[in-house]
Amino acid sequence: MEKQILDILKTNGRIKEEDLAVMLNTSAEEVKNIIHDLEKRGVILGYDTLIDWEKTDYDKVIAYIEVKVTPQRGQGFDKVAERIYKYPQVTACTLMSGRYDLFVVVEGKNMKEVALFVAEKLAPIESVLSTATHFVLKKYKDNGVIFNKVMKDEREAVVL
């Protein structure tokens, strides 16, 4: 039942425990206990709101930055990743396979702010060998949610 609860919460973190209980044919108390246990064990780390910033008046630029680093003796990539993810501009930091080692997501007010972050904070880190920055131009889907879904007009044309 844990997996079912996690799957539902991933798509709707605001669902009421009572509604979850009905969906899973169990009691709200049981659902509440399972969720509390998942939070206590660190399986559920938080609840997030997905925002379409294009529909607001706020300036926000998102960049995906690939970072090649030299792993540190005895600590691998963890120490440099920790140094990077502690910056408030960094919203995600992931170790990955391939040409680069770390995948870093950075948010800023504009491209210049992100570029300055890379030049002044990220690139000077001793174990950082190189970076490749990619600016998000448009989001189509994020965390399973489709942005700007085009509603198809199902009405028939009337000819007079």
CSV table of N, CA and C in Angstrom, one decimal:
chain,number,residue,atom,x,y,z
A,1,MET,N,0.8,-1.2,0.0
A,1,MET,CA,0.0,0.0,0.0
A,1,MET,C,0.9,1.3,0.0
A,2,GLU,N,2.1,1.2,0.6
A,2,GLU,CA,3.0,2.3,0.6
A,2,GLU,C,3.3,2.8,-0.9
A,3,LYS,N,3.5,1.9,-1.8
A,3,LYS,CA,3.9,2.3,-3.2
A,3,LYS,C,2.7,3.0,-3.8
A,4,GLN,N,1.5,2.5,-3.5
A,4,GLN,CA,0.3,3.1,-4.1
A,4,GLN,C,0.1,4.5,-3.6
A,5,ILE,N,0.3,4.7,-2.3
A,5,ILE,CA,0.2,6.0,-1.7
A,5,ILE,C,1.3,7.0,-2.3
A,6,LEU,N,2.5,6.5,-2.4
A,6,LEU,CA,3.6,7.3,-3.0
A,6,LEU,C,3.2,7.7,-4.4
A,7,ASP,N,2.7,6.8,-5.2
A,7,ASP,CA,2.4,7.1,-6.6
A,7,ASP,C,1.3,8.1,-6.7
A,8,ILE,N,0.3,8.1,-5.8
A,8,ILE,CA,-0.8,9.0,-5.8
A,8,ILE,C,-0.3,10.4,-5.3
A,9,LEU,N,0.5,10.4,-4.2
A,9,LEU,CA,1.0,11.7,-3.7
A,9,LEU,C,1.9,12.3,-4.7
A,10,LYS,N,2.6,11.6,-5.5
A,10,LYS,CA,3.6,12.2,-6.5
A,10,LYS,C,2.8,13.0,-7.5
A,11,THR,N,1.6,12.5,-7.9
A,11,THR,CA,0.8,13.3,-8.9
A,11,THR,C,-0.1,14.3,-8.2
A,12,ASN,N,-0.4,14.1,-6.9
A,12,ASN,CA,-1.3,15.1,-6.2
A,12,ASN,C,-0.9,15.1,-4.7
A,13,GLY,N,0.0,16.0,-4.4
A,13,GLY,CA,0.5,16.1,-3.0
A,13,GLY,C,-0.5,16.7,-2.1
A,14,ARG,N,-1.6,17.3,-2.6
A,14,ARG,CA,-2.6,17.9,-1.8
A,14,ARG,C,-3.8,17.1,-1.5
A,15,ILE,N,-3.8,15.8,-2.0
A,15,ILE,CA,-5.0,15.0,-1.8
A,15,ILE,C,-5.2,14.7,-0.3
A,16,LYS,N,-6.5,14.7,0.0
A,16,LYS,CA,-6.9,14.5,1.4
A,16,LYS,C,-6.7,13.0,1.8
A,17,GLU,N,-6.3,12.8,3.0
A,17,GLU,CA,-6.2,11.4,3.5
A,17,GLU,C,-7.4,10.6,3.3
A,18,GLU,N,-8.6,11.2,3.6
A,18,GLU,CA,-9.9,10.6,3.4
A,18,GLU,C,-10.1,10.1,2.0
A,19,ASP,N,-9.7,10.9,1.0
A,19,ASP,CA,-9.9,10.6,-0.4
A,19,ASP,C,-8.9,9.4,-0.8
A,20,LEU,N,-7.7,9.5,-0.2
A,20,LEU,CA,-6.7,8.4,-0.5
A,20,LEU,C,-7.3,7.1,0.1
A,21,ALA,N,-7.9,7.2,1.3
A,21,ALA,CA,-8.4,6.0,1.9
A,21,ALA,C,-9.5,5.3,1.1
A,22,VAL,N,-10.4,6.2,0.5
A,22,VAL,CA,-11.4,5.7,-0.4
A,22,VAL,C,-10.8,5.0,-1.6
A,23,MET,N,-9.8,5.7,-2.2
A,23,MET,CA,-9.2,5.1,-3.4
A,23,MET,C,-8.5,3.8,-3.1
A,24,LEU,N,-8.0,3.6,-1.9
A,24,LEU,CA,-7.3,2.4,-1.6
A,24,LEU,C,-8.1,1.4,-0.7
A,25,ASN,N,-9.3,1.7,-0.5
A,25,ASN,CA,-10.2,0.8,0.2
A,25,ASN,C,-9.7,0.5,1.6
A,26,THR,N,-9.3,1.6,2.3
A,26,THR,CA,-8.8,1.4,3.7
A,26,THR,C,-9.3,2.6,4.5
A,27,SER,N,-8.9,2.7,5.7
A,27,SER,CA,-9.3,3.8,6.6
A,27,SER,C,-8.4,5.0,6.5
A,28,ALA,N,-8.9,6.2,6.7
A,28,ALA,CA,-8.1,7.4,6.7
A,28,ALA,C,-7.0,7.3,7.8
A,29,GLU,N,-7.3,6.7,8.9
A,29,GLU,CA,-6.3,6.6,10.0
A,29,GLU,C,-5.1,5.7,9.5
A,30,GLU,N,-5.4,4.7,8.8
A,30,GLU,CA,-4.3,3.8,8.2
A,30,GLU,C,-3.5,4.6,7.2
A,31,VAL,N,-4.1,5.4,6.4
A,31,VAL,CA,-3.4,6.2,5.4
A,31,VAL,C,-2.5,7.2,6.1
A,32,LYS,N,-3.1,7.9,7.1
A,32,LYS,CA,-2.4,8.9,7.9
A,32,LYS,C,-1.2,8.3,8.6
A,33,ASN,N,-1.3,7.1,9.1
A,33,ASN,CA,-0.2,6.4,9.8
A,33,ASN,C,0.9,6.0,8.8
A,34,ILE,N,0.5,5.6,7.6
A,34,ILE,CA,1.5,5.2,6.6
A,34,ILE,C,2.3,6.4,6.1
A,35,ILE,N,1.5,7.5,5.9
A,35,ILE,CA,2.2,8.8,5.4
A,35,ILE,C,3.1,9.3,6.5
A,36,HIS,N,2.7,9.3,7.8
A,36,HIS,CA,3.5,9.7,8.9
A,36,HIS,C,4.8,8.9,8.9
A,37,ASP,N,4.7,7.6,8.8
A,37,ASP,CA,5.8,6.7,8.8
A,37,ASP,C,6.8,7.0,7.7
A,38,LEU,N,6.2,7.2,6.5
A,38,LEU,CA,7.1,7.5,5.3
A,38,LEU,C,7.8,8.8,5.5
A,39,GLU,N,7.2,9.8,6.1
A,39,GLU,CA,7.8,11.1,6.4
A,39,GLU,C,8.9,10.9,7.5
A,40,LYS,N,8.6,10.1,8.5
A,40,LYS,CA,9.6,9.9,9.6
A,40,LYS,C,10.8,9.1,9.1
A,41,ARG,N,10.6,8.2,8.2
A,41,ARG,CA,11.7,7.4,7.6
A,41,ARG,C,12.5,8.2,6.6
A,42,GLY,N,12.0,9.3,6.2
A,42,GLY,CA,12.7,10.1,5.2
A,42,GLY,C,12.4,9.7,3.7
A,43,VAL,N,11.4,8.9,3.5
A,43,VAL,CA,11.0,8.5,2.2
A,43,VAL,C,10.3,9.7,1.5
A,44,ILE,N,9.4,10.3,2.2
A,44,ILE,CA,8.8,11.6,1.8
A,44,ILE,C,9.6,12.7,2.4
A,45,LEU,N,10.2,13.5,1.5
A,45,LEU,CA,11.1,14.5,2.0
A,45,LEU,C,10.4,15.9,2.0
A,46,GLY,N,9.3,16.0,1.3
A,46,GLY,CA,8.6,17.3,1.3
A,46,GLY,C,7.5,17.3,0.2
A,47,TYR,N,6.8,18.3,0.2
A,47,TYR,CA,5.7,18.5,-0.8
A,47,TYR,C,6.0,19.7,-1.6
A,48,ASP,N,5.9,19.6,-2.9
A,48,ASP,CA,6.3,20.7,-3.8
A,48,ASP,C,5.1,21.2,-4.7
A,49,THR,N,5.2,22.5,-5.0
A,49,THR,CA,4.2,23.0,-5.9
A,49,THR,C,4.8,23.3,-7.2
A,50,LEU,N,4.2,22.8,-8.3
A,50,LEU,CA,4.7,23.1,-9.7
A,50,LEU,C,4.1,24.3,-10.2
A,51,ILE,N,4.9,25.3,-10.6
A,51,ILE,CA,4.5,26.6,-11.0
A,51,ILE,C,4.8,26.8,-12.5
A,52,ASP,N,3.9,27.3,-13.3
A,52,ASP,CA,4.2,27.8,-14.6
A,52,ASP,C,4.6,29.2,-14.6
A,53,TRP,N,5.8,29.5,-14.4
A,53,TRP,CA,6.3,30.9,-14.3
A,53,TRP,C,6.0,31.8,-15.5
A,54,GLU,N,5.8,31.2,-16.6
A,54,GLU,CA,5.4,31.9,-17.8
A,54,GLU,C,4.1,32.7,-17.7
A,55,LYS,N,3.3,32.2,-16.8
A,55,LYS,CA,1.9,32.8,-16.6
A,55,LYS,C,1.9,33.8,-15.4
A,56,THR,N,3.1,34.2,-15.0
A,56,THR,CA,3.2,35.2,-13.9
A,56,THR,C,4.0,36.4,-14.4
A,57,ASP,N,4.0,37.4,-13.6
A,57,ASP,CA,4.8,38.6,-13.9
A,57,ASP,C,6.2,38.6,-13.4
A,58,TYR,N,6.6,37.4,-12.8
A,58,TYR,CA,7.9,37.3,-12.2
A,58,TYR,C,9.0,36.9,-13.2
A,59,ASP,N,10.1,37.5,-13.2
A,59,ASP,CA,11.2,37.1,-14.0
A,59,ASP,C,11.9,35.9,-13.5
A,60,LYS,N,12.1,34.9,-14.2
A,60,LYS,CA,12.8,33.7,-13.8
A,60,LYS,C,13.4,32.9,-15.0
A,61,VAL,N,14.7,32.6,-14.8
A,61,VAL,CA,15.4,31.9,-15.9
A,61,VAL,C,15.9,30.6,-15.2
A,62,ILE,N,15.7,29.5,-15.9
A,62,ILE,CA,16.2,28.2,-15.4
A,62,ILE,C,17.3,27.7,-16.4
A,63,ALA,N,18.4,27.3,-15.8
A,63,ALA,CA,19.5,26.7,-16.6
A,63,ALA,C,19.9,25.3,-16.1
A,64,TYR,N,20.2,24.5,-17.0
A,64,TYR,CA,20.7,23.1,-16.7
A,64,TYR,C,22.2,23.2,-17.0
A,65,ILE,N,23.0,22.9,-16.0
A,65,ILE,CA,24.4,23.0,-16.1
A,65,ILE,C,25.0,21.7,-15.9
A,66,GLU,N,25.8,21.2,-16.9
A,66,GLU,CA,26.6,20.0,-16.8
A,66,GLU,C,27.9,20.4,-16.3
A,67,VAL,N,28.4,19.7,-15.3
A,67,VAL,CA,29.7,20.0,-14.6
A,67,VAL,C,30.6,18.8,-14.6
A,68,LYS,N,31.8,19.0,-15.2
A,68,LYS,CA,32.8,17.9,-15.1
A,68,LYS,C,33.7,18.2,-14.0
A,69,VAL,N,33.9,17.3,-13.1
A,69,VAL,CA,34.7,17.5,-11.9
A,69,VAL,C,35.8,16.4,-11.7
A,70,THR,N,36.8,16.7,-10.9
A,70,THR,CA,37.8,15.7,-10.5
A,70,THR,C,37.3,15.2,-9.1
A,71,PRO,N,37.0,13.9,-9.0
A,71,PRO,CA,36.6,13.4,-7.7
A,71,PRO,C,37.7,13.6,-6.7
A,72,GLN,N,37.3,13.8,-5.4
A,72,GLN,CA,38.3,14.0,-4.4
A,72,GLN,C,38.6,12.7,-3.7
A,73,ARG,N,39.9,12.5,-3.4
A,73,ARG,CA,40.3,11.2,-2.8
A,73,ARG,C,39.5,10.9,-1.5
A,74,GLY,N,39.0,9.7,-1.4
A,74,GLY,CA,38.2,9.3,-0.3
A,74,GLY,C,36.8,9.8,-0.1
A,75,GLN,N,36.4,10.8,-1.0
A,75,GLN,CA,35.1,11.4,-0.9
A,75,GLN,C,34.4,11.4,-2.2
A,76,GLY,N,35.1,11.0,-3.3
A,76,GLY,CA,34.5,11.0,-4.6
A,76,GLY,C,33.9,12.3,-5.0
A,77,PHE,N,32.7,12.3,-5.5
A,77,PHE,CA,32.0,13.5,-6.0
A,77,PHE,C,31.2,14.2,-4.9
A,78,ASP,N,31.0,13.5,-3.7
A,78,ASP,CA,30.1,14.0,-2.7
A,78,ASP,C,30.5,15.4,-2.2
A,79,LYS,N,31.8,15.6,-1.9
A,79,LYS,CA,32.2,16.9,-1.3
A,79,LYS,C,32.0,18.0,-2.3
A,80,VAL,N,32.3,17.9,-3.5
A,80,VAL,CA,32.1,19.0,-4.5
A,80,VAL,C,30.6,19.2,-4.7
A,81,ALA,N,29.9,18.1,-4.8
A,81,ALA,CA,28.4,18.2,-5.0
A,81,ALA,C,27.8,19.0,-3.8
A,82,GLU,N,28.2,18.7,-2.6
A,82,GLU,CA,27.7,19.4,-1.4
A,82,GLU,C,28.0,20.9,-1.5
A,83,ARG,N,29.2,21.2,-1.9
A,83,ARG,CA,29.6,22.6,-2.0
A,83,ARG,C,28.7,23.3,-3.0
A,84,ILE,N,28.4,22.6,-4.1
A,84,ILE,CA,27.6,23.2,-5.2
A,84,ILE,C,26.1,23.3,-4.7
A,85,TYR,N,25.5,22.3,-4.2
A,85,TYR,CA,24.1,22.3,-3.9
A,85,TYR,C,23.8,23.2,-2.7
A,86,LYS,N,24.7,23.7,-2.0
A,86,LYS,CA,24.5,24.6,-0.9
A,86,LYS,C,24.2,26.0,-1.3
A,87,TYR,N,24.5,26.4,-2.6
A,87,TYR,CA,24.2,27.7,-3.1
A,87,TYR,C,22.7,27.8,-3.2
A,88,PRO,N,22.1,28.9,-2.8
A,88,PRO,CA,20.6,29.1,-2.9
A,88,PRO,C,20.1,29.1,-4.4
A,89,GLN,N,20.9,29.4,-5.3
A,89,GLN,CA,20.5,29.4,-6.7
A,89,GLN,C,20.3,28.0,-7.3
A,90,VAL,N,20.9,27.1,-6.6
A,90,VAL,CA,20.9,25.7,-7.1
A,90,VAL,C,19.6,25.0,-6.5
A,91,THR,N,18.8,24.5,-7.5
A,91,THR,CA,17.5,23.9,-7.1
A,91,THR,C,17.6,22.3,-7.2
A,92,ALA,N,18.7,21.9,-7.9
A,92,ALA,CA,18.9,20.4,-8.0
A,92,ALA,C,20.3,20.1,-8.3
A,93,CYS,N,20.8,19.0,-7.8
A,93,CYS,CA,22.2,18.6,-8.1
A,93,CYS,C,22.2,17.1,-8.1
A,94,THR,N,22.6,16.5,-9.3
A,94,THR,CA,22.6,15.1,-9.4
A,94,THR,C,23.9,14.5,-10.0
A,95,LEU,N,24.4,13.4,-9.5
A,95,LEU,CA,25.5,12.7,-10.1
A,95,LEU,C,25.0,11.9,-11.2
A,96,MET,N,25.6,11.9,-12.4
A,96,MET,CA,25.1,11.2,-13.5
A,96,MET,C,26.3,10.5,-14.3
A,97,SER,N,25.9,9.6,-15.1
A,97,SER,CA,26.9,9.0,-16.0
A,97,SER,C,27.0,9.8,-17.3
A,98,GLY,N,28.1,9.5,-18.0
A,98,GLY,CA,28.2,10.1,-19.3
A,98,GLY,C,29.4,11.1,-19.3
A,99,ARG,N,29.4,12.0,-20.2
A,99,ARG,CA,30.5,12.9,-20.5
A,99,ARG,C,30.7,13.9,-19.3
A,100,TYR,N,29.7,14.3,-18.6
A,100,TYR,CA,29.8,15.2,-17.4
A,100,TYR,C,29.5,14.4,-16.2
A,101,ASP,N,29.8,14.9,-15.0
A,101,ASP,CA,29.6,14.2,-13.8
A,101,ASP,C,28.4,14.6,-13.0
A,102,LEU,N,28.2,15.9,-12.9
A,102,LEU,CA,27.1,16.5,-12.2
A,102,LEU,C,26.1,17.2,-13.1
A,103,PHE,N,24.9,17.1,-12.8
A,103,PHE,CA,23.8,17.8,-13.5
A,103,PHE,C,23.2,18.8,-12.5
A,104,VAL,N,23.4,20.1,-12.7
A,104,VAL,CA,23.0,21.1,-11.8
A,104,VAL,C,21.9,22.0,-12.4
A,105,VAL,N,20.8,22.2,-11.6
A,105,VAL,CA,19.7,23.1,-12.1
A,105,VAL,C,19.8,24.4,-11.3
A,106,VAL,N,19.9,25.5,-12.0
A,106,VAL,CA,20.1,26.8,-11.3
A,106,VAL,C,19.0,27.7,-11.8
A,107,GLU,N,18.4,28.5,-10.8
A,107,GLU,CA,17.4,29.5,-11.2
A,107,GLU,C,18.0,30.9,-10.9
A,108,GLY,N,17.6,31.8,-11.7
A,108,GLY,CA,18.0,33.2,-11.6
A,108,GLY,C,17.0,34.2,-12.1
A,109,LYS,N,17.1,35.5,-11.9
A,109,LYS,CA,16.2,36.4,-12.5
A,109,LYS,C,16.4,36.6,-14.0
A,110,ASN,N,17.6,36.4,-14.5
A,110,ASN,CA,17.8,36.6,-15.9
A,110,ASN,C,19.1,35.8,-16.3
A,111,MET,N,19.4,35.8,-17.6
A,111,MET,CA,20.5,35.0,-18.1
A,111,MET,C,21.9,35.5,-17.5
A,112,LYS,N,22.0,36.8,-17.3
A,112,LYS,CA,23.2,37.4,-16.8
A,112,LYS,C,23.4,36.9,-15.4
A,113,GLU,N,22.4,36.9,-14.6
A,113,GLU,CA,22.6,36.4,-13.2
A,113,GLU,C,23.1,35.0,-13.1
A,114,VAL,N,22.5,34.1,-14.0
A,114,VAL,CA,22.9,32.7,-14.0
A,114,VAL,C,24.4,32.7,-14.6
A,115,ALA,N,24.7,33.4,-15.6
A,115,ALA,CA,26.1,33.4,-16.1
A,115,ALA,C,27.1,33.9,-15.1
A,116,LEU,N,26.7,34.9,-14.3
A,116,LEU,CA,27.6,35.3,-13.2
A,116,LEU,C,27.8,34.3,-12.2
A,117,PHE,N,26.7,33.5,-11.9
A,117,PHE,CA,26.8,32.4,-10.9
A,117,PHE,C,27.8,31.4,-11.4
A,118,VAL,N,27.7,31.0,-12.7
A,118,VAL,CA,28.6,30.0,-13.2
A,118,VAL,C,30.1,30.6,-13.2
A,119,ALA,N,30.3,31.8,-13.6
A,119,ALA,CA,31.6,32.4,-13.7
A,119,ALA,C,32.2,32.7,-12.4
A,120,GLU,N,31.4,33.1,-11.4
A,120,GLU,CA,32.0,33.6,-10.1
A,120,GLU,C,31.9,32.6,-9.0
A,121,LYS,N,31.0,31.6,-9.1
A,121,LYS,CA,30.8,30.7,-8.0
A,121,LYS,C,31.2,29.2,-8.4
A,122,LEU,N,30.7,28.8,-9.6
A,122,LEU,CA,30.8,27.4,-10.0
A,122,LEU,C,32.2,27.1,-10.6
A,123,ALA,N,32.5,27.8,-11.6
A,123,ALA,CA,33.8,27.6,-12.4
A,123,ALA,C,35.0,27.7,-11.5
A,124,PRO,N,35.1,28.6,-10.5
A,124,PRO,CA,36.3,28.7,-9.7
A,124,PRO,C,36.5,27.6,-8.7
A,125,ILE,N,35.6,26.8,-8.5
A,125,ILE,CA,35.8,25.7,-7.6
A,125,ILE,C,36.9,24.8,-8.1
A,126,GLU,N,37.9,24.5,-7.2
A,126,GLU,CA,39.1,23.9,-7.6
A,126,GLU,C,38.9,22.6,-8.4
A,127,SER,N,38.0,21.7,-8.0
A,127,SER,CA,37.8,20.4,-8.7
A,127,SER,C,36.9,20.5,-9.9
A,128,VAL,N,36.3,21.7,-10.2
A,128,VAL,CA,35.5,21.8,-11.4
A,128,VAL,C,36.4,22.0,-12.6
A,129,LEU,N,36.3,21.1,-13.6
A,129,LEU,CA,37.2,21.1,-14.8
A,129,LEU,C,36.5,21.9,-15.9
A,130,SER,N,35.2,21.7,-16.1
A,130,SER,CA,34.5,22.4,-17.1
A,130,SER,C,33.0,22.4,-16.9
A,131,THR,N,32.3,23.3,-17.5
A,131,THR,CA,30.8,23.4,-17.4
A,131,THR,C,30.2,23.6,-18.8
A,132,ALA,N,29.0,23.2,-19.0
A,132,ALA,CA,28.2,23.4,-20.2
A,132,ALA,C,26.8,23.9,-19.7
A,133,THR,N,26.5,25.1,-20.0
A,133,THR,CA,25.2,25.7,-19.5
A,133,THR,C,24.2,25.7,-20.6
A,134,HIS,N,23.0,25.2,-20.3
A,134,HIS,CA,21.8,25.2,-21.2
A,134,HIS,C,20.7,25.9,-20.6
A,135,PHE,N,20.2,27.0,-21.2
A,135,PHE,CA,19.0,27.7,-20.7
A,135,PHE,C,17.7,27.1,-21.2
A,136,VAL,N,16.8,27.0,-20.3
A,136,VAL,CA,15.5,26.5,-20.7
A,136,VAL,C,14.7,27.6,-21.4
A,137,LEU,N,14.3,27.3,-22.6
A,137,LEU,CA,13.5,28.2,-23.4
A,137,LEU,C,12.0,28.1,-23.2
A,138,LYS,N,11.6,26.8,-23.1
A,138,LYS,CA,10.2,26.6,-22.9
A,138,LYS,C,10.0,25.2,-22.3
A,139,LYS,N,9.1,25.1,-21.3
A,139,LYS,CA,8.8,23.8,-20.7
A,139,LYS,C,7.6,23.2,-21.3
A,140,TYR,N,7.6,22.0,-21.7
A,140,TYR,CA,6.5,21.3,-22.3
A,140,TYR,C,5.9,20.3,-21.2
A,141,LYS,N,6.8,19.7,-20.4
A,141,LYS,CA,6.3,18.8,-19.4
A,141,LYS,C,7.3,18.8,-18.3
A,142,ASP,N,6.8,18.8,-17.0
A,142,ASP,CA,7.7,18.8,-15.9
A,142,ASP,C,7.1,18.0,-14.8
A,143,ASN,N,7.8,17.0,-14.2
A,143,ASN,CA,7.3,16.2,-13.1
A,143,ASN,C,5.9,15.6,-13.5
A,144,GLY,N,5.8,15.2,-14.7
A,144,GLY,CA,4.6,14.5,-15.1
A,144,GLY,C,3.4,15.4,-15.5
A,145,VAL,N,3.6,16.7,-15.4
A,145,VAL,CA,2.6,17.7,-15.7
A,145,VAL,C,2.9,18.4,-17.0
A,146,ILE,N,1.9,18.4,-17.9
A,146,ILE,CA,2.0,19.0,-19.2
A,146,ILE,C,1.7,20.5,-19.1
A,147,PHE,N,2.6,21.3,-19.6
A,147,PHE,CA,2.4,22.8,-19.6
A,147,PHE,C,1.7,23.2,-20.9
A,148,ASN,N,0.9,24.3,-20.8
A,148,ASN,CA,0.3,24.9,-22.0
A,148,ASN,C,-0.4,23.8,-22.8
A,149,LYS,N,-1.2,23.0,-22.2
A,149,LYS,CA,-1.9,22.0,-22.9
A,149,LYS,C,-2.9,22.6,-23.9
A,150,VAL,N,-2.8,22.3,-25.1
A,150,VAL,CA,-3.7,22.9,-26.1
A,150,VAL,C,-5.0,22.1,-26.1
A,151,MET,N,-6.0,22.9,-25.9
A,151,MET,CA,-7.4,22.3,-25.9
A,151,MET,C,-7.9,22.2,-27.3
A,152,LYS,N,-8.2,21.0,-27.8
A,152,LYS,CA,-8.7,20.9,-29.1
A,152,LYS,C,-10.1,21.2,-29.2
A,153,ASP,N,-10.5,22.0,-30.2
A,153,ASP,CA,-11.8,22.5,-30.4
A,153,ASP,C,-12.6,21.3,-31.1
A,154,GLU,N,-13.5,20.7,-30.3
A,154,GLU,CA,-14.3,19.6,-30.8
A,154,GLU,C,-15.6,20.0,-31.5
A,155,ARG,N,-15.8,21.3,-31.6
A,155,ARG,CA,-17.1,21.7,-32.2
A,155,ARG,C,-17.0,21.6,-33.7
A,156,GLU,N,-18.2,21.3,-34.3
A,156,GLU,CA,-18.2,21.2,-35.7
A,156,GLU,C,-18.5,22.5,-36.4
A,157,ALA,N,-17.9,22.7,-37.5
A,157,ALA,CA,-18.1,24.0,-38.2
A,157,ALA,C,-19.5,24.0,-38.8
A,158,VAL,N,-20.1,25.2,-38.7
A,158,VAL,CA,-21.5,25.3,-39.3
A,158,VAL,C,-21.4,26.2,-40.5
A,159,VAL,N,-21.9,25.7,-41.6
A,159,VAL,CA,-21.9,26.4,-42.9
A,159,VAL,C,-23.3,26.9,-43.2
A,160,LEU,N,-23.4,28.2,-43.4
A,160,LEU,CA,-24.8,28.7,-43.7
A,160,LEU,C,-25.0,29.0,-45.1
